[in-house]
Amino acid sequence: MKPRRFALTPGEPAGIGPDLCLLLASQPQPHPLIAITSRDLLLERAAQLGVAVDLLPVTLEQLPTEPAPANSLYVWDTPLAKPVISGQLDQANAAFVLQTLTRAGHGCLDGHFAGMITAPVHKGVINDSGIAFSGHTEFLADLTHTEQVVMMLATHGLRVALVTTHLPLREIADAITVERLERVTRILHADLQHKFGIARPRILVCGLNPHAGEGGHLGREEIDIIEPTLERLRTEGMDLRGPLPADTLFTPKYLEHCDAVLAMYHDQGLPVLKYKGFGAAVNVTLGLPIIRTSVDHGTALDLAGSGKIDTGSLQVALETAYQMAENRI
């Protein structure tokens, strides 16, 4: 298999993203992996961690075709606005974070990279700097001019996609519309086929209300919106089961024969997935014209520069991106 290049963005420079990149360099990769970040930042963090990593400079005009040698890392240098102190946020570097994402995203769109893997950003400090930012997912949707994207987290034996993401609970029911549910289901089904190589995906769909509405006694969203939408999509050949009560859906009886679960909201599906695989899970953005995966944890500012971290989730994110690129139709 011909090696494909992948972009890696370390996210918040004061967090553990730079540490993850440096620790990752000791693990052989099957493809060229290019960290888009400040070379000075990596040098300073390597000294703090006491690790020896050879940072190999690259440019967009001179990208590698082979994986980096052992204990080395390709770096597309992206300058910081101000020096970084581990664990201390600085609004001055917010634009730097977005520049790394922009470089990676455009590189994927232009065919220089087969996909991008992202370490965690800190939404608060970016917004505090005066830049409106709601997250990687929305930023990359805007960058790639994508109208609708879907957040999916995955770990061994379980994939969970979301109809709604970061909304207050009192707004969720109004956000579950026929149009949104249909778009999200189509994106999930298509990307399971075209990016995960599953010819006929079987998707389990959660109800919104307790007991999936219990025949309308605990809410009518299942009767008025969810079931009619699923039934219409079934006529197109989609294998959709539900709406099912979320409290019993996440059991072996159902999960052993499904390819993904579609949850109605963030805290309906993700607590189960994170309980099952925290530290070994991956966040995938579906619906984009590019491949993007991410870790399942935050910036962990208190651990930056400490050496008390592991690369488990990042390694899963890498392996998932590699698999998606190989399966992509």
Coordinates of C-alpha atoms in Angstrom, one line a residue:
M1 CA 0.0 0.0 0.0
K2 CA 1.4 3.4 -1.0
P3 CA 2.0 5.6 2.0
R4 CA -0.4 8.5 2.4
R5 CA 0.4 11.7 4.2
F6 CA -1.6 12.9 7.2
A7 CA -1.7 16.2 9.1
L8 CA -1.6 16.4 12.9
T9 CA -2.6 19.5 14.7
P10 CA -1.6 19.7 18.4
G11 CA -4.4 22.1 19.4
E12 CA -4.0 24.3 22.4
P13 CA -0.2 25.0 22.7
A14 CA -0.3 25.2 26.5
G15 CA -2.1 21.9 26.8
I16 CA -1.0 18.3 26.3
G17 CA -1.2 18.4 22.5
P18 CA 2.5 19.2 22.0
D19 CA 3.4 16.5 24.5
L20 CA 1.3 13.9 22.6
C21 CA 3.1 14.8 19.4
L22 CA 6.5 14.3 20.9
L23 CA 5.6 11.0 22.6
L24 CA 4.1 9.8 19.4
A25 CA 7.4 10.2 17.6
S26 CA 8.7 7.2 19.4
Q27 CA 6.0 5.0 17.9
P28 CA 6.6 3.9 14.2
Q29 CA 3.8 5.1 11.9
P30 CA 2.9 3.4 8.6
H31 CA 2.4 6.8 6.9
P32 CA 4.1 10.2 6.8
L33 CA 2.6 12.2 9.6
I34 CA 3.2 16.0 9.6
A35 CA 2.7 18.0 12.8
I36 CA 1.5 21.5 11.9
T37 CA 2.7 23.6 14.8
S38 CA 5.6 25.7 16.1
R39 CA 8.9 24.0 16.0
D40 CA 10.2 26.2 18.9
L41 CA 7.2 25.1 21.0
L42 CA 8.1 21.4 20.4
L43 CA 11.7 22.0 21.2
E44 CA 10.9 23.7 24.5
R45 CA 8.4 21.0 25.5
A46 CA 10.8 18.2 24.5
A47 CA 13.4 19.8 26.8
Q48 CA 10.8 20.1 29.6
L49 CA 9.8 16.4 29.2
G50 CA 13.4 15.3 28.8
V51 CA 12.7 13.4 25.5
A52 CA 15.0 13.3 22.5
V53 CA 13.1 13.9 19.2
D54 CA 14.5 14.8 15.9
L55 CA 12.3 17.5 14.4
L56 CA 12.4 17.3 10.6
P57 CA 11.3 20.6 8.9
V58 CA 9.0 20.3 5.9
T59 CA 7.0 22.7 3.8
L60 CA 3.9 22.3 1.6
E61 CA 6.2 22.4 -1.4
Q62 CA 8.5 19.7 0.0
L63 CA 6.3 17.1 1.7
P64 CA 7.7 13.7 2.6
T65 CA 6.7 10.5 0.8
E66 CA 8.0 8.1 3.5
P67 CA 7.2 7.8 7.2
A68 CA 9.6 9.6 9.6
P69 CA 12.5 7.6 11.0
A70 CA 12.3 6.3 14.6
N71 CA 12.3 9.0 17.3
S72 CA 11.7 11.8 14.7
L73 CA 8.7 13.9 13.7
Y74 CA 8.0 16.0 10.5
V75 CA 7.1 19.6 11.4
W76 CA 5.5 22.2 9.2
D77 CA 6.6 25.2 11.3
T78 CA 3.7 27.6 12.2
P79 CA 4.9 30.5 14.3
L80 CA 3.4 31.4 17.7
A81 CA 2.4 34.9 18.5
K82 CA 3.9 34.6 22.0
P83 CA 6.0 32.0 23.8
V84 CA 4.1 29.3 25.7
I85 CA 4.2 28.4 29.4
S86 CA 2.9 24.9 29.9
G87 CA -0.5 24.9 31.5
Q88 CA -1.1 28.7 31.1
L89 CA -3.6 29.8 28.5
D90 CA -2.8 32.9 26.5
Q91 CA -5.3 34.7 24.3
A92 CA -2.5 35.9 22.0
N93 CA -2.1 32.4 20.6
A94 CA -5.7 31.8 19.7
A95 CA -5.1 32.8 16.0
F96 CA -2.2 30.4 15.9
V97 CA -4.4 27.5 16.8
L98 CA -6.9 28.3 14.0
Q99 CA -4.0 28.8 11.6
T100 CA -2.8 25.2 12.2
L101 CA -6.4 23.9 11.6
T102 CA -6.7 26.1 8.4
R103 CA -3.4 24.8 7.0
A104 CA -4.4 21.2 7.7
G105 CA -7.9 21.6 6.3
H106 CA -6.7 23.3 3.1
G107 CA -4.0 20.6 2.7
C108 CA -6.7 17.9 2.9
L109 CA -8.9 19.7 0.4
D110 CA -6.0 20.2 -2.0
G111 CA -5.0 16.6 -1.8
H112 CA -1.7 17.1 0.0
F113 CA -3.0 15.1 3.0
A114 CA -5.3 12.1 3.1
G115 CA -6.7 13.2 6.4
M116 CA -6.2 15.3 9.5
I117 CA -6.0 14.3 13.2
T118 CA -6.6 16.9 15.8
A119 CA -5.5 17.2 19.4
P120 CA -7.8 19.2 21.8
V121 CA -8.3 22.9 21.6
H122 CA -9.6 25.2 24.3
K123 CA -12.8 26.9 23.1
G124 CA -12.9 29.4 26.0
V125 CA -9.5 31.1 25.3
I126 CA -10.3 31.4 21.6
N127 CA -13.6 33.0 22.3
D128 CA -12.0 35.2 25.0
S129 CA -9.6 36.5 22.3
G130 CA -12.5 37.9 20.4
I131 CA -12.8 35.1 17.8
A132 CA -16.2 33.3 17.7
F133 CA -15.4 29.6 17.9
S134 CA -17.8 26.8 18.9
G135 CA -15.4 23.9 18.1
H136 CA -13.4 21.9 15.6
T137 CA -16.5 20.4 14.0
E138 CA -18.2 23.7 13.2
F139 CA -14.9 25.4 12.2
L140 CA -14.1 22.6 9.7
A141 CA -17.6 22.7 8.3
D142 CA -17.2 26.4 7.6
L143 CA -13.7 25.9 6.2
T144 CA -14.9 23.2 3.8
H145 CA -18.2 24.9 3.0
T146 CA -20.2 21.9 4.4
E147 CA -23.8 22.6 5.3
Q148 CA -24.3 19.7 7.7
V149 CA -21.8 17.6 9.6
V150 CA -22.3 14.8 12.2
M151 CA -20.2 14.1 15.3
M152 CA -19.5 10.5 15.9
L153 CA -17.4 8.9 18.7
A154 CA -16.1 5.4 18.4
T155 CA -14.3 2.9 20.5
H156 CA -13.8 -0.9 20.2
G157 CA -17.2 -2.4 19.5
L158 CA -19.3 0.8 19.6
R159 CA -19.9 3.8 17.4
V160 CA -22.2 6.6 18.5
A161 CA -23.4 9.4 16.3
L162 CA -25.4 12.4 17.4
V163 CA -28.4 14.2 16.0
T164 CA -27.7 17.3 18.1
T165 CA -24.5 18.1 19.9
H166 CA -23.8 21.1 22.2
L167 CA -27.3 22.4 23.1
P168 CA -29.0 23.1 26.4
L169 CA -31.4 20.4 27.3
R170 CA -34.4 22.6 27.1
E171 CA -33.6 23.3 23.4
I172 CA -33.1 19.7 22.2
A173 CA -36.7 18.7 21.6
D174 CA -37.2 21.7 19.3
A175 CA -34.0 20.8 17.4
I176 CA -35.2 17.3 16.6
T177 CA -36.9 18.1 13.3
V178 CA -37.7 15.8 10.4
E179 CA -35.2 17.7 8.2
R180 CA -32.3 17.4 10.7
L181 CA -33.0 13.8 11.5
E182 CA -33.1 12.9 7.8
R183 CA -29.9 14.8 7.0
V184 CA -28.0 13.3 9.9
T185 CA -29.1 9.8 9.2
R186 CA -28.2 10.0 5.5
I187 CA -24.7 11.3 6.4
L188 CA -24.1 8.6 8.9
H189 CA -25.3 5.9 6.6
A190 CA -23.2 7.2 3.6
D191 CA -20.0 7.7 5.6
L192 CA -20.3 4.2 7.2
Q193 CA -20.4 2.9 3.6
H194 CA -17.9 5.2 1.9
K195 CA -15.3 5.8 4.7
F196 CA -15.7 2.7 6.8
G197 CA -16.3 0.1 4.1
I198 CA -19.6 -1.2 5.5
A199 CA -21.7 -2.2 2.5
R200 CA -25.0 -2.4 4.4
P201 CA -24.8 -0.5 7.7
R202 CA -27.2 -1.5 10.5
I203 CA -28.0 1.5 12.6
L204 CA -29.9 1.6 15.9
V205 CA -31.8 4.8 16.6
C206 CA -32.5 6.1 20.1
G207 CA -35.9 7.6 21.0
L208 CA -35.8 11.1 22.5
N209 CA -38.0 10.5 25.5
P210 CA -37.8 7.9 28.3
H211 CA -39.1 4.5 27.1
A212 CA -39.0 6.0 23.5
G213 CA -42.1 8.0 24.5
E214 CA -44.1 5.0 25.7
G215 CA -46.7 5.2 23.0
G216 CA -47.1 9.0 23.3
H217 CA -47.6 9.1 27.1
L218 CA -44.1 10.4 27.7
G219 CA -43.8 12.6 24.6
R220 CA -44.8 12.5 21.0
E221 CA -41.5 13.2 19.2
E222 CA -41.1 9.5 18.4
I223 CA -44.7 9.2 16.9
D224 CA -44.7 12.6 15.1
I225 CA -41.0 12.9 13.9
I226 CA -38.7 10.0 14.5
E227 CA -40.6 6.9 13.4
P228 CA -42.1 8.5 10.2
T229 CA -38.7 9.7 9.2
L230 CA -37.1 6.3 9.8
E231 CA -39.9 4.5 7.9
R232 CA -39.4 6.7 4.9
L233 CA -35.6 6.1 4.9
R234 CA -36.2 2.3 5.2
T235 CA -38.1 2.4 1.9
E236 CA -34.8 3.4 0.3
G237 CA -33.1 0.3 1.7
M238 CA -31.5 1.7 4.9
D239 CA -31.4 -0.8 7.8
L240 CA -32.6 1.4 10.6
R241 CA -33.9 -0.1 13.9
G242 CA -35.9 2.0 16.3
P243 CA -36.7 4.3 17.8
L244 CA -35.6 2.3 20.8
P245 CA -35.5 3.2 24.5
A246 CA -31.9 4.5 25.2
D247 CA -31.8 2.8 28.6
T248 CA -32.1 -0.7 27.0
L249 CA -30.5 0.0 23.6
F250 CA -27.0 0.1 25.0
T251 CA -27.0 -3.6 25.9
P252 CA -25.2 -6.6 24.2
K253 CA -28.6 -7.9 22.9
Y254 CA -28.8 -4.9 20.6
L255 CA -25.2 -3.8 20.1
E256 CA -23.6 -7.0 19.0
H257 CA -25.4 -6.8 15.6
C258 CA -25.2 -3.1 14.9
D259 CA -22.6 -0.9 13.1
A260 CA -23.6 2.4 14.8
V261 CA -26.0 4.0 17.3
L262 CA -27.7 7.2 16.5
A263 CA -28.4 9.2 19.7
M264 CA -30.7 12.2 19.8
Y265 CA -28.4 14.3 22.0
H266 CA -24.9 14.5 23.5
D267 CA -25.4 13.1 27.0
Q268 CA -27.7 10.4 25.8
G269 CA -25.1 8.5 23.9
L270 CA -21.6 9.7 24.9
P271 CA -21.6 8.7 28.6
V272 CA -22.0 5.1 27.6
L273 CA -19.3 5.3 25.0
K274 CA -16.9 7.0 27.3
Y275 CA -17.5 4.6 30.1
K276 CA -16.8 1.7 27.6
G277 CA -13.7 3.2 26.0
F278 CA -12.4 6.5 27.6
G279 CA -8.8 6.9 26.6
A280 CA -9.2 4.6 23.7
A281 CA -11.9 6.3 21.8
V282 CA -11.9 8.6 18.7
N283 CA -14.0 11.6 17.6
V284 CA -14.9 11.5 13.9
T285 CA -16.5 14.3 12.0
L286 CA -18.8 12.8 9.4
G287 CA -20.2 14.6 6.3
L288 CA -17.0 16.5 5.5
P289 CA -15.3 16.2 2.1
I290 CA -12.1 15.4 4.1
I291 CA -11.2 12.9 6.8
R292 CA -10.9 14.3 10.3
T293 CA -10.5 12.4 13.5
S294 CA -9.7 13.6 17.0
V295 CA -8.9 12.5 20.5
D296 CA -11.7 12.0 23.0
H297 CA -10.3 14.1 25.8
G298 CA -9.6 17.8 26.6
T299 CA -6.5 19.9 26.8
A300 CA -5.5 18.7 30.4
L301 CA -3.6 21.9 31.2
D302 CA -2.6 20.6 34.6
L303 CA -0.8 17.7 32.9
A304 CA 1.1 19.6 30.2
G305 CA 4.8 19.2 30.5
S306 CA 4.5 16.6 33.3
G307 CA 5.1 13.4 31.2
K308 CA 2.1 11.8 33.0
I309 CA 0.0 11.2 29.9
D310 CA -0.4 8.4 27.4
T311 CA -1.1 8.5 23.7
G312 CA -3.9 5.9 23.7
S313 CA -6.7 8.1 22.3
L314 CA -4.4 9.8 19.8
Q315 CA -3.1 6.4 18.5
V316 CA -6.7 5.3 18.0
A317 CA -7.5 8.6 16.2
L318 CA -4.5 7.9 13.9
E319 CA -5.5 4.3 13.2
T320 CA -9.0 5.3 12.5
A321 CA -7.9 8.0 10.0
Y322 CA -5.6 5.5 8.3
Q323 CA -8.5 3.0 8.1
M324 CA -10.9 5.6 6.7
A325 CA -8.4 6.7 4.1
E326 CA -7.9 3.1 3.0
N327 CA -11.7 2.4 2.8
R328 CA -12.6 5.6 1.2
I329 CA -14.6 5.3 -2.0

